[in-house]
Short mmCIF file of C-alpha atoms in Angstrom, two decimals:
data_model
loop_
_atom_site.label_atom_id
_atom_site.label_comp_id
_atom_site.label_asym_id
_atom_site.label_seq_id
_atom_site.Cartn_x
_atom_site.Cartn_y
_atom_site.Cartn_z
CA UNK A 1 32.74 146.45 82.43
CA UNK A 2 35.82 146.44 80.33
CA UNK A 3 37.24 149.44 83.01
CA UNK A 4 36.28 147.86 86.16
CA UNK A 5 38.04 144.62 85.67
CA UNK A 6 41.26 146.18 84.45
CA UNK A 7 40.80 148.34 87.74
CA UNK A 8 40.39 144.76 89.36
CA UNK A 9 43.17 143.06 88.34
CA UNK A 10 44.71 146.42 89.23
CA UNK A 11 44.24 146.10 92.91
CA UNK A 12 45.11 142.48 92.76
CA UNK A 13 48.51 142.78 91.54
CA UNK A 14 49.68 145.75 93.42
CA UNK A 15 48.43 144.00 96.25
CA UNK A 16 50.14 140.68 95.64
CA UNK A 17 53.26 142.74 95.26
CA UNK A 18 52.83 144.04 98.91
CA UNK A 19 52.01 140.67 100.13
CA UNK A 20 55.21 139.49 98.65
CA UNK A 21 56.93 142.26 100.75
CA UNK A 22 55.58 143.40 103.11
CA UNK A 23 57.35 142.11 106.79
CA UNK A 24 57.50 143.41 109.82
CA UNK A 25 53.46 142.79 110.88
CA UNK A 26 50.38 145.09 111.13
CA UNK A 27 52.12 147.88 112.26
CA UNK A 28 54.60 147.76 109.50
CA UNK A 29 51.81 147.15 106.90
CA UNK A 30 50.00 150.26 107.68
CA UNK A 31 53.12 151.99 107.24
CA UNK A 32 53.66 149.91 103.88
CA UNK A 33 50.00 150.92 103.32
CA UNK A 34 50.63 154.57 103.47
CA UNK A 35 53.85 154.96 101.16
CA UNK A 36 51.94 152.84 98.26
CA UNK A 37 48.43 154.56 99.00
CA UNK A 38 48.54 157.98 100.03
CA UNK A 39 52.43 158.82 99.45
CA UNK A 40 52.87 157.43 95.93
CA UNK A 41 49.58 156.47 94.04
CA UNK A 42 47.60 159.22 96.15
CA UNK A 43 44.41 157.01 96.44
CA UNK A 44 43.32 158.95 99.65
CA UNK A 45 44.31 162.23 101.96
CA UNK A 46 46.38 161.56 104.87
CA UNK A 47 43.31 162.46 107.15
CA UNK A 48 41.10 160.09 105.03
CA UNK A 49 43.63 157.34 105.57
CA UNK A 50 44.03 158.52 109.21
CA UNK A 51 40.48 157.33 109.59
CA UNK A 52 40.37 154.33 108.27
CA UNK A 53 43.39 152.79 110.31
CA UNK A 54 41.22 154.02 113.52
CA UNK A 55 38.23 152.30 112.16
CA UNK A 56 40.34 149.04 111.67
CA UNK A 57 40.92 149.31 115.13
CA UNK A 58 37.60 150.14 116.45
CA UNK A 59 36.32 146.76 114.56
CA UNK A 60 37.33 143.48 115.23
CA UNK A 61 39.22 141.27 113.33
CA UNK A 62 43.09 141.50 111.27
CA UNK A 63 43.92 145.58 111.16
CA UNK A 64 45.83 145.32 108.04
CA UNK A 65 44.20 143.37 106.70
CA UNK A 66 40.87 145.24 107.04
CA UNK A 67 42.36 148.50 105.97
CA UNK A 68 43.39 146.57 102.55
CA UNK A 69 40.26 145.08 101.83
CA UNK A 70 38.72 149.15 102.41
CA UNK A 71 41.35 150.63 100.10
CA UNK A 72 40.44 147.92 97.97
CA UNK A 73 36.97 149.23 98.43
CA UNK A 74 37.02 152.86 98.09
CA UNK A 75 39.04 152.24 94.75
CA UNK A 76 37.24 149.72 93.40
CA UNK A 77 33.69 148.48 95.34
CA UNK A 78 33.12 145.07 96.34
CA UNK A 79 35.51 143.19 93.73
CA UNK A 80 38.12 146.08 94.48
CA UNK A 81 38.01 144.55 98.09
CA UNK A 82 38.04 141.23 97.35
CA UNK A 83 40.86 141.59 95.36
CA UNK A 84 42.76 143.53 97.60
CA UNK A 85 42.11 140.67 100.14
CA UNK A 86 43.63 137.78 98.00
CA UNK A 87 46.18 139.25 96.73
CA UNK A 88 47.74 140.49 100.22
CA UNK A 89 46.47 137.13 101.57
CA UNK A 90 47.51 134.29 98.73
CA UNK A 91 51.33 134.47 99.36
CA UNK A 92 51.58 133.64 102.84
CA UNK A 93 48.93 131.66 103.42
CA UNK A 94 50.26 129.59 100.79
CA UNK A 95 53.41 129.56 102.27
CA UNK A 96 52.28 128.70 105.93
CA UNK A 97 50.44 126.25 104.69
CA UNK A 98 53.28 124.48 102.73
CA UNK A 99 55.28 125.36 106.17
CA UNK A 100 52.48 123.54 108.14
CA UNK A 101 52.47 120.59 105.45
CA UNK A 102 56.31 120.13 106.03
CA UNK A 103 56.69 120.11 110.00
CA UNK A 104 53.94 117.96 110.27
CA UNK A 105 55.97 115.20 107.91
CA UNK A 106 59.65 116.33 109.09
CA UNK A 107 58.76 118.04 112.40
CA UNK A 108 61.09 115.34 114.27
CA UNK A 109 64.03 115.55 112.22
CA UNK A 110 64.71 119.74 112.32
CA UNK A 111 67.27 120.50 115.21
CA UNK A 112 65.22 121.04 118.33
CA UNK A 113 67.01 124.49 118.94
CA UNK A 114 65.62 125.83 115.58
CA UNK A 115 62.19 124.97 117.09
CA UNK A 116 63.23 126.55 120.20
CA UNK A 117 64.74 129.82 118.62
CA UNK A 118 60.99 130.06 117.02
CA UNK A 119 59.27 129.78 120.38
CA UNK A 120 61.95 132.37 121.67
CA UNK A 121 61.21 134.91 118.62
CA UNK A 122 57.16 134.36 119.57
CA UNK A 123 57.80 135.80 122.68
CA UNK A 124 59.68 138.57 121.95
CA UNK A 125 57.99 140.09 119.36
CA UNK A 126 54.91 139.69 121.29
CA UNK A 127 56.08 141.59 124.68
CA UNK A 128 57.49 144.25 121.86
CA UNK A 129 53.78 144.71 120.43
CA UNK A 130 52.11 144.93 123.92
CA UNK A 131 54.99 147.91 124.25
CA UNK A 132 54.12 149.51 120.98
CA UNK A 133 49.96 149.06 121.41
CA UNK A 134 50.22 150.15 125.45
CA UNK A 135 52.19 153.56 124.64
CA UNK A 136 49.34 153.86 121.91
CA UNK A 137 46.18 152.75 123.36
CA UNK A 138 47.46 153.51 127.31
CA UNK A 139 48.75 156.81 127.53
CA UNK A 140 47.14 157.70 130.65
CA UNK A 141 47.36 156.34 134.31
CA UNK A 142 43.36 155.41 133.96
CA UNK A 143 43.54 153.49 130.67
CA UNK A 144 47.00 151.59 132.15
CA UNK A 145 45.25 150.45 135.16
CA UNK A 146 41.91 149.41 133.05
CA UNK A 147 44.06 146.94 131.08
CA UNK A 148 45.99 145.09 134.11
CA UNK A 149 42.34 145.18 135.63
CA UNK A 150 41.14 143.74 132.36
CA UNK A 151 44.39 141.17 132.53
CA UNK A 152 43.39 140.07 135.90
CA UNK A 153 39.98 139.49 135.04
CA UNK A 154 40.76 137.20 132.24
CA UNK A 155 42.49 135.14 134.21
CA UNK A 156 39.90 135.06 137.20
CA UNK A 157 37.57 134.26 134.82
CA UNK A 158 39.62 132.07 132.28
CA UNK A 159 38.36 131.55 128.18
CA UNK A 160 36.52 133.19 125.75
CA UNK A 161 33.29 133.78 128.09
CA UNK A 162 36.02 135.79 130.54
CA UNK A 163 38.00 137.48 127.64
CA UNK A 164 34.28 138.84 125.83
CA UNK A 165 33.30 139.57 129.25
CA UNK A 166 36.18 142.07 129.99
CA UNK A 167 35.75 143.66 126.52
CA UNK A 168 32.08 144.49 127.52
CA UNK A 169 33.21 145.60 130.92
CA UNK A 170 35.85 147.72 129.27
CA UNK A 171 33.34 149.56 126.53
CA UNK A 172 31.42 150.43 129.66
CA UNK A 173 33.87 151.98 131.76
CA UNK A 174 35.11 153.72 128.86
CA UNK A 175 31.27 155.39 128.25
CA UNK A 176 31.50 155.90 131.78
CA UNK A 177 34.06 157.25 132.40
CA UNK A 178 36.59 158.07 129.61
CA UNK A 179 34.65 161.30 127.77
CA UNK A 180 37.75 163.45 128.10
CA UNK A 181 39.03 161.61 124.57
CA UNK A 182 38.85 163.51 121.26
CA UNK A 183 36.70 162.94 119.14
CA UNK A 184 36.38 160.38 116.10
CA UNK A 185 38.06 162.21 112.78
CA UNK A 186 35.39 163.83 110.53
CA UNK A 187 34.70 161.50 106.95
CA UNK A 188 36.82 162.23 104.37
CA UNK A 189 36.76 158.80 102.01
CA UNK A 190 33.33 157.47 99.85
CA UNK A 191 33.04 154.24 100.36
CA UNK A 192 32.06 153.02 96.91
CA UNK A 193 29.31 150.80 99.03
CA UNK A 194 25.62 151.43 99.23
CA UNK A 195 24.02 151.09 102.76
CA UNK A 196 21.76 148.61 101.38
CA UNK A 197 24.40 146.10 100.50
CA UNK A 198 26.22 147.17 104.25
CA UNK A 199 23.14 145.99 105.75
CA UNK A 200 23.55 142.88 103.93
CA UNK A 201 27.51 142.42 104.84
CA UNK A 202 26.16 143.00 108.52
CA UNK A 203 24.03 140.95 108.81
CA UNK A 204 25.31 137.65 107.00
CA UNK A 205 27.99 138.56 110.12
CA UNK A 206 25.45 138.34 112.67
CA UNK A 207 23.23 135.22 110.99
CA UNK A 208 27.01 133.32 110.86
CA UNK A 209 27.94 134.56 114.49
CA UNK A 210 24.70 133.19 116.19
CA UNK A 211 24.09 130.25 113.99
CA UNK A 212 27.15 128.36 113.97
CA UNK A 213 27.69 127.60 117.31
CA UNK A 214 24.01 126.22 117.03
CA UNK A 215 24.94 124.01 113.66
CA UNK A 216 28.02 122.98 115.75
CA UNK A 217 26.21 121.40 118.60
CA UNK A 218 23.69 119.80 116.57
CA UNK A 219 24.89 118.34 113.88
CA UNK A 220 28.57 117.45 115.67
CA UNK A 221 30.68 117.44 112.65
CA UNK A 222 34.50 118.32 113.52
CA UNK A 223 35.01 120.79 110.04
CA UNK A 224 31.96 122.43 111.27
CA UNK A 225 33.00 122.64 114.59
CA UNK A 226 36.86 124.17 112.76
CA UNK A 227 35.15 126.94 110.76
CA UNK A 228 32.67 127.69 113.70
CA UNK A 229 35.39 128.12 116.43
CA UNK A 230 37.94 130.32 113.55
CA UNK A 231 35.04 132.21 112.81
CA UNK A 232 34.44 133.07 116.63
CA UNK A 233 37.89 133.61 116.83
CA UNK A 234 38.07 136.28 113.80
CA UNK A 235 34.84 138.05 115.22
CA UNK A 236 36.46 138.74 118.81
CA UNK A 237 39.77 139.84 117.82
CA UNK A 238 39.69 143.54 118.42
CA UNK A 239 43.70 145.02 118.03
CA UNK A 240 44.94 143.26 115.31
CA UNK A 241 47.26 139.77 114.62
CA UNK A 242 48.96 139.46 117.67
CA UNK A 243 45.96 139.70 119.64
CA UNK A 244 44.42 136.18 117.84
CA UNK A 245 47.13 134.32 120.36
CA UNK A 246 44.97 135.20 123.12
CA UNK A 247 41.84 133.20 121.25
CA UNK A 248 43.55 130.49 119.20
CA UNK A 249 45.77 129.04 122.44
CA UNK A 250 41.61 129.68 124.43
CA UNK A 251 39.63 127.92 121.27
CA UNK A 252 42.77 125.63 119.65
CA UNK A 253 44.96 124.52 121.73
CA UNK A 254 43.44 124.59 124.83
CA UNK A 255 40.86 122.58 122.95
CA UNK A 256 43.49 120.12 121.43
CA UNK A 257 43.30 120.77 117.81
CA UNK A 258 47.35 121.69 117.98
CA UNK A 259 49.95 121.48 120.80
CA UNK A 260 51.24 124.52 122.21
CA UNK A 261 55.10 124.33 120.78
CA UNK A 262 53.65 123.43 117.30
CA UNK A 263 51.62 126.21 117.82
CA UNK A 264 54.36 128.89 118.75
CA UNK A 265 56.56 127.51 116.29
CA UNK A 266 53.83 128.23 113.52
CA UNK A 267 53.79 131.45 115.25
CA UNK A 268 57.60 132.16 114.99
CA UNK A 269 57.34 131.42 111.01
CA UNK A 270 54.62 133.65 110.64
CA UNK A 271 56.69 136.14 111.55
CA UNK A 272 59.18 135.69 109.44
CA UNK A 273 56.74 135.78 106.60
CA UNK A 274 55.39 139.17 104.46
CA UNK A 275 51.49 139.72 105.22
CA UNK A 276 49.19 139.61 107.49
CA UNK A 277 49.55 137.36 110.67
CA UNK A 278 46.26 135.75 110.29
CA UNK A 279 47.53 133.29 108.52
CA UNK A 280 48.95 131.49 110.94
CA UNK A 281 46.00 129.70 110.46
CA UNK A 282 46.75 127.83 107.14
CA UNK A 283 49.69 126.64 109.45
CA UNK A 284 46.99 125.28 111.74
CA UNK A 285 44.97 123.74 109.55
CA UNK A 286 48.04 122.18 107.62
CA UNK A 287 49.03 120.55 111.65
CA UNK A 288 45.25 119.85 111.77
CA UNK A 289 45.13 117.98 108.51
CA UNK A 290 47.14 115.67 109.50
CA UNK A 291 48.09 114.46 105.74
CA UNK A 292 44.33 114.28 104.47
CA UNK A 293 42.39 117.06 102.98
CA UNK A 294 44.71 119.25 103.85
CA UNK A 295 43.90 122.01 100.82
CA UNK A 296 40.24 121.71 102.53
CA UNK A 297 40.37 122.04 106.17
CA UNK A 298 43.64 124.93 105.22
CA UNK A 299 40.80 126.77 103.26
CA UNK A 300 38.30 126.21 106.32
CA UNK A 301 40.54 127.67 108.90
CA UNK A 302 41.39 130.86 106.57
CA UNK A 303 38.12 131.58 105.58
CA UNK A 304 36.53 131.08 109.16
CA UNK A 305 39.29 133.97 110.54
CA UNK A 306 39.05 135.87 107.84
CA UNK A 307 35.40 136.51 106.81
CA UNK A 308 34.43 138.08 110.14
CA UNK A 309 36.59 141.01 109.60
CA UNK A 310 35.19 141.55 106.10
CA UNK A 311 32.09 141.42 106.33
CA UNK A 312 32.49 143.82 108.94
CA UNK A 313 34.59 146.11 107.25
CA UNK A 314 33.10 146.00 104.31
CA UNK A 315 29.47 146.22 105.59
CA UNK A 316 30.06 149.42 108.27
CA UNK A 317 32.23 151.23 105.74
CA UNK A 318 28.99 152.95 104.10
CA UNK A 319 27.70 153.55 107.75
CA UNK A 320 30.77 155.04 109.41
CA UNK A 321 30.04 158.56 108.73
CA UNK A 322 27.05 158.68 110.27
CA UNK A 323 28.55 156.00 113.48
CA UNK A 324 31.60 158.04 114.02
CA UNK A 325 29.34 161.50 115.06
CA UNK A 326 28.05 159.79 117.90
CA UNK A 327 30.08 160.58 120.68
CA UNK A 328 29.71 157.90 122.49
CA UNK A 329 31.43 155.39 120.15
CA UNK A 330 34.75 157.29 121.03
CA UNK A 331 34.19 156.66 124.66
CA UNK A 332 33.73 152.91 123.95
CA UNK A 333 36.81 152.62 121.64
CA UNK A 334 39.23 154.06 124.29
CA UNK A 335 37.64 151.78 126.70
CA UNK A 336 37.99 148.32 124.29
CA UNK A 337 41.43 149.37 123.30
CA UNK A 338 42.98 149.37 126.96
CA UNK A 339 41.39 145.67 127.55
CA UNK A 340 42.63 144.41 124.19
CA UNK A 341 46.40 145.32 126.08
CA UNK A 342 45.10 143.33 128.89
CA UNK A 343 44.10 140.50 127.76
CA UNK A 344 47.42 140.58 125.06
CA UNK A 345 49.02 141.32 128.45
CA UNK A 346 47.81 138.39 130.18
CA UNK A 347 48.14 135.65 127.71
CA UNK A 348 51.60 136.65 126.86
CA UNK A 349 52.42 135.43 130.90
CA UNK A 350 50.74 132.49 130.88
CA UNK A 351 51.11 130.50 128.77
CA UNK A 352 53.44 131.78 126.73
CA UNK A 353 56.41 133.24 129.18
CA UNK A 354 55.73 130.51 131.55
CA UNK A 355 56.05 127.57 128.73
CA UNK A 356 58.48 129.09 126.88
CA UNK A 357 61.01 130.80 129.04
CA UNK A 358 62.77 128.37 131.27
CA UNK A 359 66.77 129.06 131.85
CA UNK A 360 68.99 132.04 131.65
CA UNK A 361 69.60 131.55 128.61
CA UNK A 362 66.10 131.74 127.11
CA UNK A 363 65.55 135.08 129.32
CA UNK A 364 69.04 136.89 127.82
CA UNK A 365 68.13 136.21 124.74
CA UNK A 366 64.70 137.36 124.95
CA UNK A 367 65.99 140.59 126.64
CA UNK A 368 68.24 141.10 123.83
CA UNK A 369 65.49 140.66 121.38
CA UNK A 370 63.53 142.83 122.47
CA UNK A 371 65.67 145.75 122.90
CA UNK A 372 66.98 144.83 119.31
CA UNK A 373 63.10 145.55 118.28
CA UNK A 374 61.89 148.44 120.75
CA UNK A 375 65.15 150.65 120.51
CA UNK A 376 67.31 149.70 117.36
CA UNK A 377 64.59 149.17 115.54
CA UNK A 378 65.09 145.57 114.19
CA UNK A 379 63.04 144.44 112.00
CA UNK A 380 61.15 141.03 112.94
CA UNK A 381 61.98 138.44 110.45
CA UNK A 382 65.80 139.56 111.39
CA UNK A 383 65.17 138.62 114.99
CA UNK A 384 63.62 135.47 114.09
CA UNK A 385 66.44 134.34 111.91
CA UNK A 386 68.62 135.76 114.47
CA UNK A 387 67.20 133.32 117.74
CA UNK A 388 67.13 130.09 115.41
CA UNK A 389 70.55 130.58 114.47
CA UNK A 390 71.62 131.16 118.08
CA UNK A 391 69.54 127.96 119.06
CA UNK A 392 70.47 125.88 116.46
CA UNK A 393 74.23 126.65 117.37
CA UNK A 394 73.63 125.58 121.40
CA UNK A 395 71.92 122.71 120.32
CA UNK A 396 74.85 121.71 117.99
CA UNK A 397 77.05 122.39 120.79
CA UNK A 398 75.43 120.07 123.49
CA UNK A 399 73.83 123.22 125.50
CA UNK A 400 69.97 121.99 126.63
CA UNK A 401 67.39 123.55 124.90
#
């Protein structure tokens, strides 16, 4: 007992050190991941960890996220992942939600150009990861055309009926048609899980995915309605952080819980911040709180996008040698990939291009951003700091922003 705590605390603190570090987003972190894990400490073979970054994508919910909580696993079961989880998760959401906290009492008195550099940096870093995930994910003429087919759909058929919709539609065409793909890497990794306890993981998933939109309409209570609509939100993410924009401006502000600058903005400082983008939802609930119980409905919102992805992590991790020899799962995987571009694709237009990009200056410096990230390699909190400093100096200077 004596052993497995020390191995516990362990964990913890070499992931709170990462989550202290770690910028740049999910792609970065798996990179991060890597060095620590396989390079350094040797927890894994390359191959092993090769596997579990495509399981993190085939699943939905925060990619690096999920991949620390299994590393977390493999090394140390259940309280290996939990620990894993907080400690790469405790640093920024603490800091988004003292972030969130802070604009919502002094919102009105930062320079309006430092809010607008924010909403600038949102946008560029988010037309750089559709570039990064579409050369990965689309790197055929059939899989490109699937995901502006996917894009199109979603907006035909607007919200999250229309975005699950073209994720079904997409697993489909990829069992249909798509069985030229390899196949899924053989296991390499135990998963220090039984399948017993995988089944329960599973299906505490499935009870909370069908029962809280139920307990939502019933009973009508608002936190209820919070955790049920993050939890929705963290179950239907499939590619990762920047793909929750597409659900939170569908579920939150579409919905009115937050305004769609406060929104961005909270978006903009979450990527200035180590660890996982997920957490933009502290900021949310921080807005949300407006001043009272904000510890409790900051805790909501995390928990409700986070526990999704663990439970399904953690729960298929014992399973996923005997899921990855079906064939067929690497057929649907190809196909769910291309619409996750899509429908990244399509909410980056509208509505954040549309509502966010309005004069020549907005669209140079977006340009400039992004070829800053795609081709020298910038990293993202550097851009960030780099548009609210531009901003903030037009602003000063009379220029609209």
């Amino acid at each position: 007992m004596a052993n497995q705590w020390k191995q516990t605390f362990e964990i913890f603190f070499i992931f709170l050190r990462l989550g202290c570090t770690s910028f740049g987003g999910p792609v970065a972190h798996i990179s991060y991941f890597h060095q620590e894990f396989i390079t350094k400490r040797k927890w894994l073979t390359n191959d092993a960890y090769t596997e579990l970054v495509a399981l993190s994508h085939f699943l939905p919910g925060p990619a690096s996220s999920q991949i620390g909580m299994a590393l977390g696993s493999i090394r140390g079961g259940v309280m290996g992942s939990l620990a894993a989880f907080f400690g790469f998760t405790i640093p920024s959401a603490l800091l988004m939600a003292l972030l969130g906290a802070g604009f919502l009492e002094y919102g009105q008195f930062l320079n309006p150009g430092i809010l607008k550099g924010l909403q600038i940096a949102a946008v560029s870093v988010i037309v750089h990861a559709i570039i990064q995930m579409g050369q990965k994910l689309c790197p055929d003429k059939e899989r490109v055309t699937l995901a502006i087919l996917a894009a199109i759909g979603s907006n035909l058929i607007q919200g999250m009926f229309g975005q699950v919709l073209m994720i079904i539609i997409g697993g489909g065409i990829g069992l249909l048609f798509f069985r030229n793909v390899d196949s899924l890497p053989q296991i390499s990794f135990n998963a220090n899980m039984t399948k017993k306890l995988g089944y329960w993981y599973l299906s505490i998933f499935l009870f909370l995915l069908v029962f809280l939109p139920l307990a939502s309409t019933l009973f009508s209570n608002p936190l209820f309605n919070l955790f049920d609509r993050f939890y929705r939100i963290g179950s239907l993410v499939f590619g990762g952080g920047h793909v929750v924009i597409a659900l939170l401006e569908e579920e939150i502000v579409q919905s009115g819980w937050i305004i769609r600058e406060t929104f961005l903005v909270g978006y903009g400082f979450a990527q200035t911040l180590p660890g996982p983008l997920f957490t933009i939802s502290a900021f949310i609930g921080a807005v949300i709180s407006k001043g009272s119980y904000t510890f409790f409905i900051v805790l909501i919102c995390l928990c409700g996008a986070f526990l999704p992805g663990y439970l399904l992590m953690i729960g298929i991790l014992p399973f996923w040698e005997s899921l990855h020899k079906v064939q067929s799962t690497a057929y649907v995987m190809k196909g769910i990939s291309a619409v996750v571009v899509g429908l990244l694709f399509a909410v980056f237009y509208d509505p954040i291009f549309v509502s966010s990009v309005s004069g020549r200056l907005d669209f140079f410096l977006v340009s400039l951003s992004f070829v800053f990230l795609q081709f020298w390699k910038f990293p993202t909190w550097g851009i960030v700091l780099f548009l609210v400093t531009m901003y903030g100096i037009t602003s000063q200077l009379g220029y609209q922003v």
